[in-house]
Amino acid sequence: DPDDHLVITWRNATRMAANKEVRKRLGHEGPLPDPGEPVLIKKNGNGFLNGEIVRCGEFEDGPMIADLPTLWMTTLDGLKLLVTVNGGSGDKGGEFFDGGQPWVKNWSAYTRELEKLSLPEPAPITWGYCLTAHSAQGSEARRVTVFLEKGDDRSSYFKKPTTLPSGEKASFSSRWIYTSTTRGRERAMMIVGR
């Protein structure tokens, strides 16, 4: 239950692996989510917000927009959203259902087709069991489990300085840890692999 527990990690590869493992342990085996599974919306529009977690209902084929296949997803609340599930960069190496913006060969043909069909731009979606801290920024739950894999805390990017809104400098890691752990209303647990 995402209102009760969120799992947050730093790397997308870890997020995808964790989501697959959770689905497997819950008995979900199909490539698309079963009705009731949490799905993370990865783009604003059509009444949904980037980072919003919804419970999906059924999926049905959507229109082919230029060279991009789409699906209609109905939520358990009865709302309908045009979505893409093809992966972050289509035939350029994205993973199925990773929530990335799909790669479109001819962007102008794609936008013309959207306009011709009077459709909103489809929203990329991904699994909603385990999130990155970036995706979890608008979410909260009763408890949060944050985990870093071996070496993540020693990565040069993780230690890189960033600028706070006040103009002060802080490490990326401190901002990331703050964002991750404050998603929990009552409890936060952090697991760091060594």
N, CA, C and O of each residue as an XYZ file, in Angstrom:
776
protein
N       0.854     -1.180      0.000
C       0.000      0.000      0.000
C       0.896      1.238      0.000
O       1.557      1.511      1.002
N       0.934      1.998     -1.109
C       1.817      3.166     -1.168
C       1.469      4.251     -0.152
O       2.320      5.091      0.143
N       0.249      4.268      0.397
C      -0.069      5.230      1.452
C       0.568      4.807      2.768
O       0.775      5.631      3.659
N       0.878      3.519      2.885
C       1.458      2.999      4.114
C       2.979      2.908      4.035
O       3.669      3.145      5.027
N       3.508      2.563      2.846
C       4.944      2.285      2.758
C       5.467      2.618      1.364
O       4.920      2.154      0.364
N       6.519      3.419      1.301
C       7.229      3.693      0.061
C       8.642      3.139      0.175
O       9.255      3.198      1.241
N       9.153      2.605     -0.916
C      10.538      2.166     -0.998
C      11.225      3.114     -1.976
O      10.747      3.321     -3.091
N      12.348      3.689     -1.551
C      13.039      4.696     -2.356
C      14.491      4.296     -2.532
O      15.136      3.838     -1.588
N      15.002      4.469     -3.739
C      16.396      4.180     -4.035
C      16.964      5.258     -4.950
O      16.230      6.107     -5.456
N      18.273      5.216     -5.156
C      18.936      6.233     -5.953
C      18.970      5.873     -7.432
O      18.689      6.723     -8.277
N      19.305      4.650     -7.754
C      19.525      4.254     -9.147
C      18.251      3.705     -9.799
O      17.493      2.956     -9.183
N      18.035      4.098    -11.061
C      16.891      3.574    -11.799
C      16.983      2.067    -12.000
O      15.969      1.373    -11.935
N      18.182      1.556    -12.242
C      18.338      0.112    -12.432
C      17.917     -0.639    -11.176
O      17.283     -1.690    -11.263
N      18.263     -0.109    -10.015
C      17.864     -0.726     -8.748
C      16.352     -0.636     -8.578
O      15.709     -1.592     -8.145
N      15.792      0.520     -8.922
C      14.341      0.713     -8.838
C      13.617     -0.317     -9.698
O      12.655     -0.939     -9.247
N      14.073     -0.497    -10.929
C      13.416     -1.461    -11.824
C      13.542     -2.880    -11.279
O      12.569     -3.633    -11.294
N      14.735     -3.256    -10.795
C      14.937     -4.601    -10.240
C      14.058     -4.825     -9.015
O      13.463     -5.892     -8.860
N      13.975     -3.812     -8.141
C      13.149     -3.936     -6.931
C      11.671     -4.067     -7.294
O      10.963     -4.886     -6.708
N      11.203     -3.276     -8.246
C       9.801     -3.375     -8.665
C       9.483     -4.757     -9.223
O       8.428     -5.319     -8.930
N      10.387     -5.302    -10.020
C      10.166     -6.646    -10.578
C      10.110     -7.693     -9.467
O       9.282     -8.604     -9.510
N      10.987     -7.563     -8.477
C      11.010     -8.522     -7.374
C       9.742     -8.423     -6.531
O       9.169     -9.445     -6.152
N       9.304     -7.211     -6.239
C       8.068     -7.035     -5.471
C       6.890     -7.628     -6.234
O       6.074     -8.345     -5.654
N       6.795     -7.337     -7.522
C       5.699     -7.880     -8.336
C       5.710     -9.413     -8.307
O       4.670    -10.053     -8.148
N       6.893     -9.978     -8.461
C       7.029    -11.437     -8.455
C       6.547    -12.015     -7.123
O       5.801    -12.993     -7.104
N       6.971    -11.412     -6.014
C       6.584    -11.912     -4.693
C       5.096    -11.741     -4.423
O       4.520    -12.486     -3.630
N       4.465    -10.761     -5.078
C       3.027    -10.560     -4.919
C       2.210    -11.386     -5.913
O       0.979    -11.339     -5.907
N       2.907    -12.144     -6.768
C       2.217    -13.026     -7.703
C       1.790    -12.379     -9.008
O       0.939    -12.924     -9.712
N       2.363    -11.222     -9.349
C       2.066    -10.553    -10.616
C       3.136    -10.939    -11.628
O       4.320    -10.676    -11.417
N       2.719    -11.565    -12.729
C       3.704    -12.079    -13.673
C       3.646    -11.466    -15.058
O       4.614    -11.578    -15.810
N       2.539    -10.817    -15.425
C       2.397    -10.276    -16.770
C       3.280     -9.065    -17.007
O       3.758     -8.443    -16.058
N       3.499     -8.729    -18.278
C       4.333     -7.569    -18.581
C       3.662     -6.248    -18.193
O       4.344     -5.280    -17.858
N       2.330     -6.208    -18.237
C       1.591     -5.014    -17.819
C       1.045     -5.229    -16.416
O       0.850     -6.368    -15.991
N       0.797     -4.143    -15.695
C       0.259     -4.283    -14.340
C      -1.125     -4.926    -14.339
O      -1.924     -4.725    -15.253
N      -1.382     -5.691    -13.310
C      -2.716     -6.240    -13.089
C      -3.582     -5.157    -12.446
O      -3.052     -4.240    -11.818
N      -4.909     -5.250    -12.594
C      -5.778     -4.273    -11.941
C      -5.466     -4.175    -10.444
O      -5.330     -5.182     -9.749
N      -5.358     -2.935     -9.976
C      -5.066     -2.677     -8.569
C      -3.614     -2.407     -8.263
O      -3.296     -1.917     -7.179
N      -2.716     -2.716     -9.196
C      -1.290     -2.445     -8.938
C      -1.011     -0.945     -9.003
O      -1.655     -0.226     -9.767
N      -0.038     -0.462     -8.193
C       0.315      0.956     -8.243
C       1.168      1.268     -9.470
O       2.108      0.545     -9.800
N       0.814      2.358    -10.131
C       1.528      2.814    -11.322
C       1.928      4.269    -11.100
O       1.133      5.071    -10.611
N       3.157      4.603    -11.459
C       3.680      5.955    -11.311
C       3.531      6.695    -12.636
O       4.024      6.235    -13.667
N       2.855      7.836    -12.608
C       2.697      8.693    -13.782
C       3.962      9.544    -13.901
O       4.410     10.123    -12.911
N       4.545      9.625    -15.103
C       5.820     10.318    -15.282
C       5.723     11.585    -16.136
O       6.726     12.046    -16.681
N       4.501     12.155    -16.254
C       4.351     13.388    -17.029
C       3.078     14.085    -16.603
O       2.048     13.435    -16.424
N       3.129     15.400    -16.437
C       1.929     16.171    -16.140
C       0.982     16.155    -17.338
O       1.420     16.094    -18.486
N      -0.303     16.209    -17.062
C      -1.283     16.364    -18.133
C      -2.479     15.462    -17.962
O      -2.427     14.435    -17.285
N      -3.570     15.880    -18.602
C      -4.795     15.086    -18.621
C      -5.339     14.823    -17.219
O      -5.927     13.772    -16.964
N      -5.140     15.787    -16.304
C      -5.653     15.650    -14.943
C      -4.745     14.876    -14.002
O      -5.112     14.636    -12.852
N      -3.563     14.479    -14.471
C      -2.616     13.730    -13.644
C      -1.335     14.535    -13.494
O      -1.018     15.383    -14.328
N      -0.602     14.260    -12.417
C       0.645     14.967    -12.152
C       1.842     14.031    -12.241
O       1.757     12.858    -11.876
N       2.946     14.559    -12.726
C       4.195     13.810    -12.744
C       4.529     13.415    -11.306
O       4.561     14.272    -10.422
N       4.774     12.137    -11.067
C       5.077     11.641     -9.729
C       3.867     11.108     -8.988
O       4.000     10.595     -7.877
N       2.686     11.219     -9.585
C       1.466     10.724     -8.937
C       1.386      9.201     -9.064
O       1.659      8.637    -10.123
N       1.011      8.556     -7.973
C       0.818      7.104     -7.985
C      -0.677      6.834     -8.022
O      -1.436      7.333     -7.191
N      -1.089      6.030     -9.007
C      -2.498      5.659     -9.142
C      -2.611      4.140     -9.169
O      -1.648      3.441     -9.488
N      -3.784      3.641     -8.834
C      -4.072      2.206     -8.961
C      -4.669      1.986    -10.337
O      -5.705      2.559    -10.674
N      -4.010      1.150    -11.132
C      -4.491      0.944    -12.491
C      -5.655     -0.042    -12.504
O      -5.802     -0.895    -11.628
N      -6.459      0.117    -13.526
C      -7.533     -0.831    -13.789
C      -7.130     -1.654    -15.002
O      -6.162     -2.413    -14.955
N      -7.868     -1.501    -16.071
C      -7.620     -2.257    -17.296
C      -6.799     -1.451    -18.297
O      -6.745     -0.223    -18.228
N      -6.166     -2.153    -19.219
C      -5.452     -1.550    -20.340
C      -6.116     -2.005    -21.627
O      -6.569     -3.145    -21.732
N      -6.173     -1.108    -22.609
C      -6.636     -1.481    -23.946
C      -5.771     -0.758    -24.963
O      -5.174      0.277    -24.667
N      -5.710     -1.315    -26.164
C      -4.880     -0.716    -27.204
C      -5.303      0.712    -27.475
O      -6.492      1.022    -27.551
N      -4.310      1.579    -27.619
C      -4.541      2.963    -28.001
C      -4.097      3.153    -29.436
O      -3.684      2.196    -30.092
N      -4.176      4.367    -29.927
C      -3.774      4.619    -31.310
C      -2.256      4.570    -31.479
O      -1.502      4.807    -30.536
N      -1.831      4.258    -32.693
C      -0.419      4.380    -33.062
C      -0.232      5.843    -33.447
O      -0.891      6.332    -34.365
N       0.650      6.532    -32.762
C       0.886      7.950    -33.037
C       2.251      8.058    -33.694
O       3.287      7.893    -33.049
N       2.232      8.342    -35.003
C       3.438      8.268    -35.828
C       3.979      6.845    -35.665
O       3.325      5.897    -36.099
N       5.148      6.670    -35.054
C       5.697      5.327    -34.871
C       5.631      4.867    -33.417
O       6.302      3.905    -33.045
N       4.829      5.543    -32.589
C       4.765      5.239    -31.160
C       3.463      4.528    -30.799
O       2.388      5.111    -30.934
N       3.542      3.278    -30.341
C       2.323      2.598    -29.883
C       1.897      3.144    -28.521
O       2.739      3.492    -27.693
N       0.598      3.215    -28.298
C       0.073      3.714    -27.031
C      -0.971      2.743    -26.480
O      -1.434      1.839    -27.175
N      -1.323      2.954    -25.224
C      -2.381      2.191    -24.564
C      -3.290      3.175    -23.833
O      -2.851      4.246    -23.414
N      -4.543      2.807    -23.686
C      -5.448      3.514    -22.791
C      -5.433      2.779    -21.468
O      -5.688      1.576    -21.417
N      -5.135      3.497    -20.395
C      -5.158      2.908    -19.062
C      -6.335      3.513    -18.311
O      -6.482      4.734    -18.256
N      -7.163      2.666    -17.740
C      -8.241      3.120    -16.871
C      -7.791      2.873    -15.439
O      -7.272      1.802    -15.125
N      -7.987      3.861    -14.566
C      -7.627      3.693    -13.167
C      -8.796      3.032    -12.432
O      -9.903      2.943    -12.964
N      -8.542      2.574    -11.216
C      -9.628      1.993    -10.420
C     -10.698      3.024    -10.093
O     -11.830      2.667     -9.767
N     -10.340      4.316    -10.181
C     -11.313      5.391     -9.968
C     -12.149      5.664    -11.214
O     -13.058      6.494    -11.180
N     -11.851      4.972    -12.316
C     -12.611      5.149    -13.544
C     -12.081      6.235    -14.466
O     -12.724      6.553    -15.466
N     -10.920      6.812    -14.155
C     -10.325      7.821    -15.026
C      -9.538      7.129    -16.129
O      -9.014      6.032    -15.937
N      -9.461      7.781    -17.287
C      -8.789      7.175    -18.438
C      -7.620      8.057    -18.859
O      -7.741      9.281    -18.910
N      -6.493      7.428    -19.159
C      -5.283      8.153    -19.524
C      -4.585      7.438    -20.673
O      -4.438      6.216    -20.660
N      -4.154      8.214    -21.671
C      -3.360      7.679    -22.771
C      -1.918      7.564    -22.294
O      -1.340      8.544    -21.824
N      -1.331      6.370    -22.411
C      -0.003      6.123    -21.845
C       0.926      5.446    -22.848
O       0.491      4.876    -23.849
N       2.221      5.529    -22.544
C       3.238      4.782    -23.275
C       3.981      3.896    -22.278
O       4.148      4.251    -21.111
N       4.413      2.757    -22.754
C       5.122      1.806    -21.888
C       6.395      1.279    -22.546
O       6.996      0.321    -22.060
N       6.802      1.898    -23.643
C       7.882      1.345    -24.452
C       9.280      1.543    -23.932
O      10.218      0.994    -24.511
N       9.468      2.290    -22.883
C      10.810      2.462    -22.354
C      11.390      3.801    -22.715
O      10.965      4.466    -23.660
N      12.377      4.174    -21.929
C      12.951      5.503    -22.002
C      13.458      5.949    -23.338
O      13.407      7.143    -23.636
N      13.944      5.058    -24.153
C      14.440      5.523    -25.433
C      14.155      4.526    -26.545
O      14.947      4.378    -27.475
N      13.027      3.847    -26.445
C      12.586      2.960    -27.524
C      13.676      2.018    -27.975
O      14.264      1.303    -27.164
N      13.951      2.013    -29.284
C      14.967      1.109    -29.815
C      16.382      1.616    -29.527
O      17.355      1.014    -29.982
N      16.508      2.707    -28.785
C      17.822      3.242    -28.423
C      18.287      2.731    -27.062
O      19.259      3.258    -26.521
N      17.623      1.718    -26.489
C      18.150      1.111    -25.282
C      17.316      1.240    -24.034
O      17.748      0.771    -22.981
N      16.140      1.850    -24.085
C      15.305      1.949    -22.899
C      14.726      0.598    -22.515
O      14.652     -0.315    -23.338
N      14.320      0.480    -21.267
C      13.735     -0.761    -20.763
C      12.221     -0.650    -20.766
O      11.672      0.403    -20.439
N      11.544     -1.728    -21.132
C      10.085     -1.746    -21.150
C       9.547     -1.332    -19.783
O       9.988     -1.838    -18.751
N       8.601     -0.420    -19.789
C       7.894      0.055    -18.592
C       8.812      0.799    -17.622
O       8.573      0.779    -16.414
N       9.864      1.459    -18.132
C      10.777      2.183    -17.243
C      10.326      3.609    -16.941
O      10.933      4.282    -16.108
N       9.272      4.078    -17.604
C       8.735      5.403    -17.322
C       9.448      6.541    -18.022
O       9.122      7.708    -17.804
N      10.414      6.215    -18.857
C      11.140      7.264    -19.567
C      10.358      7.786    -20.762
O       9.472      7.112    -21.285
N      10.698      8.989    -21.181
C      10.085      9.566    -22.367
C      10.494      8.721    -23.560
O      11.688      8.547    -23.802
N       9.537      8.192    -24.312
C       9.908      7.312    -25.424
C      10.616      8.070    -26.545
O      10.401      9.264    -26.754
N      11.446      7.351    -27.238
C      12.164      7.914    -28.370
C      11.242      7.901    -29.574
O      10.682      6.861    -29.922
N      11.084      9.044    -30.204
C      10.229      9.177    -31.391
C      11.132      9.554    -32.559
O      11.881     10.528    -32.483
N      11.058      8.774    -33.648
C      11.944      9.014    -34.793
C      11.686     10.360    -35.447
O      12.627     11.095    -35.745
N      10.405     10.695    -35.678
C      10.057     11.925    -36.382
C       9.140     12.749    -35.483
O       7.927     12.543    -35.461
N       9.733     13.685    -34.743
C       8.988     14.451    -33.745
C       7.898     15.306    -34.396
O       6.803     15.411    -33.843
N       8.159     15.909    -35.533
C       7.145     16.756    -36.164
C       5.956     15.924    -36.645
O       4.814     16.369    -36.531
N       6.202     14.726    -37.181
C       5.095     13.847    -37.588
C       4.293     13.412    -36.363
O       3.068     13.300    -36.424
N       4.979     13.171    -35.266
C       4.336     12.774    -34.014
C       3.406     13.878    -33.506
O       2.254     13.610    -33.165
N       3.901     15.112    -33.456
C       3.061     16.216    -32.960
C       1.909     16.513    -33.910
O       0.812     16.839    -33.457
N       2.133     16.407    -35.220
C       1.031     16.595    -36.192
C      -0.044     15.542    -35.988
O      -1.235     15.845    -36.042
N       0.379     14.295    -35.753
C      -0.575     13.191    -35.551
C      -1.390     13.396    -34.265
O      -2.595     13.145    -34.248
N      -0.740     13.847    -33.203
C      -1.455     14.149    -31.959
C      -2.534     15.203    -32.202
O      -3.668     15.069    -31.743
N      -2.158     16.252    -32.935
C      -3.101     17.330    -33.225
C      -4.242     16.830    -34.113
O      -5.407     17.142    -33.866
N      -3.914     16.068    -35.128
C      -4.924     15.528    -36.048
C      -5.932     14.644    -35.306
O      -7.130     14.705    -35.580
N      -5.451     13.831    -34.376
C      -6.324     12.927    -33.621
C      -6.955     13.600    -32.401
O      -7.748     12.978    -31.694
N      -6.610     14.869    -32.150
C      -7.083     15.616    -30.976
C      -6.825     14.848    -29.683
O      -7.710     14.684    -28.843
N      -5.579     14.381    -29.550
C      -5.192     13.606    -28.376
C      -4.173     14.364    -27.543
O      -3.374     15.132    -28.079
N      -4.198     14.151    -26.232
C      -3.123     14.699    -25.400
C      -1.868     13.869    -25.614
O      -1.936     12.726    -26.066
N      -0.726     14.449    -25.286
C       0.504     13.672    -25.388
C       0.443     12.533    -24.376
O       0.126     12.768    -23.210
N       0.740     11.303    -24.796
C       0.670     10.178    -23.858
C       1.683     10.314    -22.732
O       2.785     10.827    -22.927
N       1.293      9.847    -21.554
C       2.158      9.911    -20.375
C       2.935      8.613    -20.223
O       2.341      7.535    -20.246
N       4.252      8.697    -20.068
C       5.006      7.490    -19.733
C       4.606      7.035    -18.324
O       4.371      7.865    -17.445
N       4.531      5.744    -18.118
C       4.203      5.195    -16.802
C       5.212      4.115    -16.437
O       5.888      3.552    -17.298
N       5.298      3.842    -15.149
C       6.194      2.810    -14.652
C       5.616      2.248    -13.352
O       4.581      2.709    -12.870
N       6.282      1.271    -12.806
C       5.829      0.626    -11.577
C       5.867      1.592    -10.407
O       6.727      2.471    -10.353
N       4.943      1.433     -9.472
C       4.850      2.346     -8.343
C       5.189      1.737     -6.994
O       4.820      2.304     -5.965
N       5.879      0.604     -6.962
C       6.258     -0.003     -5.680
C       7.521      0.634     -5.116
O       7.580      0.959     -3.930
N       8.523      0.811     -5.957
C       9.807      1.393     -5.567
C      10.071      2.588     -6.469
O       9.951      2.488     -7.690
N      10.432      3.724     -5.865
C      10.638      4.958     -6.614
C      12.057      5.473     -6.405
O      12.732      5.093     -5.448
N      12.495      6.332     -7.302
C      13.693      7.111     -7.015
C      13.255      8.289     -6.152
O      12.071      8.626     -6.116
N      14.198      8.913     -5.462
C      13.859     10.077     -4.631
C      13.289     11.191     -5.496
O      12.386     11.909     -5.067
N      13.805     11.340     -6.700
C      13.298     12.375     -7.600
C      11.806     12.155     -7.889
O      11.019     13.100     -7.830
N      11.421     10.928     -8.197
C      10.011     10.630     -8.481
C       9.141     10.723     -7.234
O       7.945     10.996     -7.335
N       9.722     10.503     -6.074
C       8.956     10.482     -4.823
C       8.764     11.862     -4.209
O       8.127     11.979     -3.162
N       9.301     12.917     -4.833
C       9.279     14.244     -4.212
C       7.883     14.707     -3.812
O       7.745     15.377     -2.789
N       6.861     14.386     -4.565
C       5.510     14.826     -4.227
C       4.727     13.813     -3.419
O       3.553     14.041     -3.130
N       5.339     12.708     -3.048
C       4.642     11.627     -2.356
C       5.019     11.593     -0.884
O       6.059     12.111     -0.480
N       4.156     10.975     -0.095
C       4.498     10.658      1.282
C       3.713      9.417      1.678
O       2.693      9.079      1.076
N       4.211      8.760      2.694
C       3.564      7.554      3.207
C       3.807      7.499      4.714
O       4.614      8.256      5.253
N       3.108      6.608      5.372
C       3.286      6.456      6.814
C       4.733      6.095      7.135
O       5.308      6.611      8.094
N       5.322      5.207      6.331
C       6.716      4.817      6.570
C       7.450      4.716      5.237
O       6.845      4.487      4.190
N       8.752      4.890      5.302
C       9.602      4.878      4.120
C      10.813      4.010      4.396
O      11.399      4.076      5.476
N      11.187      3.197      3.423
C      12.456      2.472      3.467
C      13.304      3.010      2.327
O      12.921      2.927      1.160
N      14.449      3.556      2.672
C      15.379      4.131      1.701
C      16.582      3.207      1.642
O      17.131      2.828      2.677
N      16.996      2.841      0.430
C      18.200      2.014      0.383
C      19.150      2.446     -0.710
O      18.764      2.851     -1.807
N      20.426      2.336     -0.345
C      21.534      2.611     -1.246
C      22.317      1.323     -1.416
O      22.532      0.576     -0.462
N      22.735      1.081     -2.637
C      23.531     -0.110     -2.902
C      24.987      0.136     -2.531
O      25.405      1.259     -2.248
N      25.726     -0.936     -2.544
C      27.153     -0.878     -2.246
C      27.835      0.159     -3.146
O      27.753      0.080     -4.372
N      28.487      1.102     -2.539
C      29.237      2.091     -3.294
C      28.467      3.337     -3.690
O      29.085      4.335     -4.062
N      27.125      3.319     -3.624
C      26.361      4.511     -4.003
C      26.768      5.718     -3.171
O      26.893      6.825     -3.693
N      26.977      5.502     -1.872
C      27.305      6.612     -0.976
C      28.722      7.139     -1.199
O      29.078      8.199     -0.682
N      29.533      6.402     -1.967
C      30.897      6.847     -2.248
C      31.053      7.370     -3.673
O      32.151      7.757     -4.075
N      29.974      7.384     -4.431
C      30.026      7.855     -5.811
C      30.379      9.339     -5.857
O      29.910     10.118     -5.027
N      31.202      9.728     -6.826
C      31.583     11.143     -6.947
C      30.350     12.002     -7.231
O      30.281     13.139     -6.763
N      29.386     11.491     -7.980
C      28.172     12.268     -8.245
C      27.361     12.444     -6.962
O      26.795     13.510     -6.720
N      27.311     11.405     -6.150
C      26.541     11.464     -4.912
C      27.136     12.489     -3.943
O      26.413     13.074     -3.136
N      28.456     12.706     -4.022
C      29.134     13.661     -3.140
C      29.238     15.055     -3.755
O      29.670     15.993     -3.086
N      28.851     15.200     -5.008
C      28.982     16.455     -5.736
C      28.238     17.593     -5.029
O      27.128     17.391     -4.536
N      28.839     18.787     -4.975
C      28.146     19.916     -4.336
C      27.028     20.457     -5.233
O      27.151     20.477     -6.457
N      25.952     20.886     -4.607
C      24.847     21.531     -5.303
C      24.539     22.835     -4.571
O      25.009     23.058     -3.455
N      23.760     23.677     -5.198
C      23.413     24.963     -4.606
C      21.975     24.935     -4.111
O      21.057     24.585     -4.853
N      21.793     25.302     -2.864
C      20.459     25.382     -2.265
C      19.755     26.656     -2.737
O      20.417     27.577     -3.216
N      18.423     26.726     -2.609
C      17.712     27.956     -3.011
C      18.246     29.209     -2.317
O      18.156     30.308     -2.864
N      18.800     29.045     -1.113
C      19.355     30.184     -0.381
C      20.698     30.643     -0.943
O      21.197     31.705     -0.569
N      21.284     29.850     -1.838
C      22.597     30.155     -2.395
C      23.728     29.402     -1.716
O      24.856     29.389     -2.208
N      23.424     28.769     -0.576
C      24.443     27.986      0.135
C      24.753     26.710     -0.639
O      23.938     26.221     -1.422
N      25.951     26.184     -0.400
C      26.367     24.927     -1.020
C      26.068     23.769     -0.078
O      26.205     23.891      1.140
N      25.662     22.651     -0.655
C      25.434     21.415      0.111
C      25.757     20.248     -0.811
O      25.720     20.392     -2.033
N      26.068     19.112     -0.242
C      26.341     17.942     -1.074
C      25.022     17.390     -1.616
O      23.978     17.479     -0.971
N      25.099     16.828     -2.800
C      23.923     16.187     -3.387
C      23.385     15.128     -2.440
O      22.172     14.971     -2.302
N      24.296     14.392     -1.778
C      23.872     13.308     -0.886
C      22.993     13.822      0.246
O      22.000     13.181      0.592
N      23.341     14.971      0.832
C      22.523     15.480      1.938
C      21.136     15.885      1.449
O      20.150     15.662      2.151
N      21.042     16.473      0.266
C      19.727     16.828     -0.290
C      18.934     15.569     -0.620
O      17.733     15.494     -0.361
N      19.624     14.574     -1.199
C      18.953     13.335     -1.578
C      18.422     12.613     -0.341
O      17.281     12.150     -0.329
N      19.255     12.518      0.702
C      18.845     11.846      1.936
C      17.688     12.594      2.594
O      16.742     11.973      3.080
N      17.760     13.912      2.611
C      16.671     14.704      3.186
C      15.363     14.445      2.428
O      14.332     14.167      3.040
N      15.410     14.537      1.093
C      14.207     14.315      0.287
C      13.657     12.914      0.516
O      12.449     12.745      0.680
N      14.512     11.924      0.530
C      14.088     10.529      0.678
C      13.458     10.255      2.032
O      12.360      9.704      2.116
N      14.155     10.641      3.088
C      13.682     10.285      4.430
C      12.464     11.093      4.861
O      11.673     10.617      5.675
N      12.297     12.296      4.338
C      11.141     13.106      4.736
C       9.867     12.732      3.993
O       8.842     13.390      4.167
N       9.907     11.706      3.181
C       8.679     11.193      2.554
C       7.862     10.406      3.576
O       6.667     10.189      3.370
N       8.481      9.979      4.666
C       7.801      9.196      5.706
C       7.174     10.092      6.762
O       7.869     10.910      7.366
N       5.875      9.952      6.996
C       5.195     10.757      8.013
C       5.539     10.297      9.421
O       5.661     11.124     10.325
N       5.699      8.974      9.628
C       5.931      8.455     10.964
C       7.286      7.787     11.130
O       7.886      7.853     12.203
N       7.773      7.138     10.064
C       9.013      6.376     10.235
C       9.802      6.335      8.947
O       9.236      6.198      7.863
N      11.108      6.455      9.070
C      12.001      6.308      7.919
C      13.147      5.384      8.329
O      13.724      5.527      9.407
N      13.460      4.451      7.461
C      14.572      3.532      7.708
C      15.484      3.600      6.485
O      15.011      3.582      5.349
N      16.797      3.679      6.725
C      17.742      3.709      5.629
C      18.648      2.485      5.717
O      19.175      2.155      6.779
N      18.812      1.829      4.586
C      19.689      0.654      4.480
C      20.793      1.019      3.496
O      20.515      1.397      2.358
N      22.050      0.905      3.936
C      23.199      1.227      3.090
C      24.022     -0.040      2.938
O      24.545     -0.567      3.919
N      24.137     -0.529      1.713
C      24.936     -1.718      1.448
C      26.411     -1.388      1.413
O      26.800     -0.333      0.912
N      27.228     -2.266      1.933
C      28.684     -2.049      1.954
C      29.371     -3.109      1.152
O      30.598     -3.104      1.045
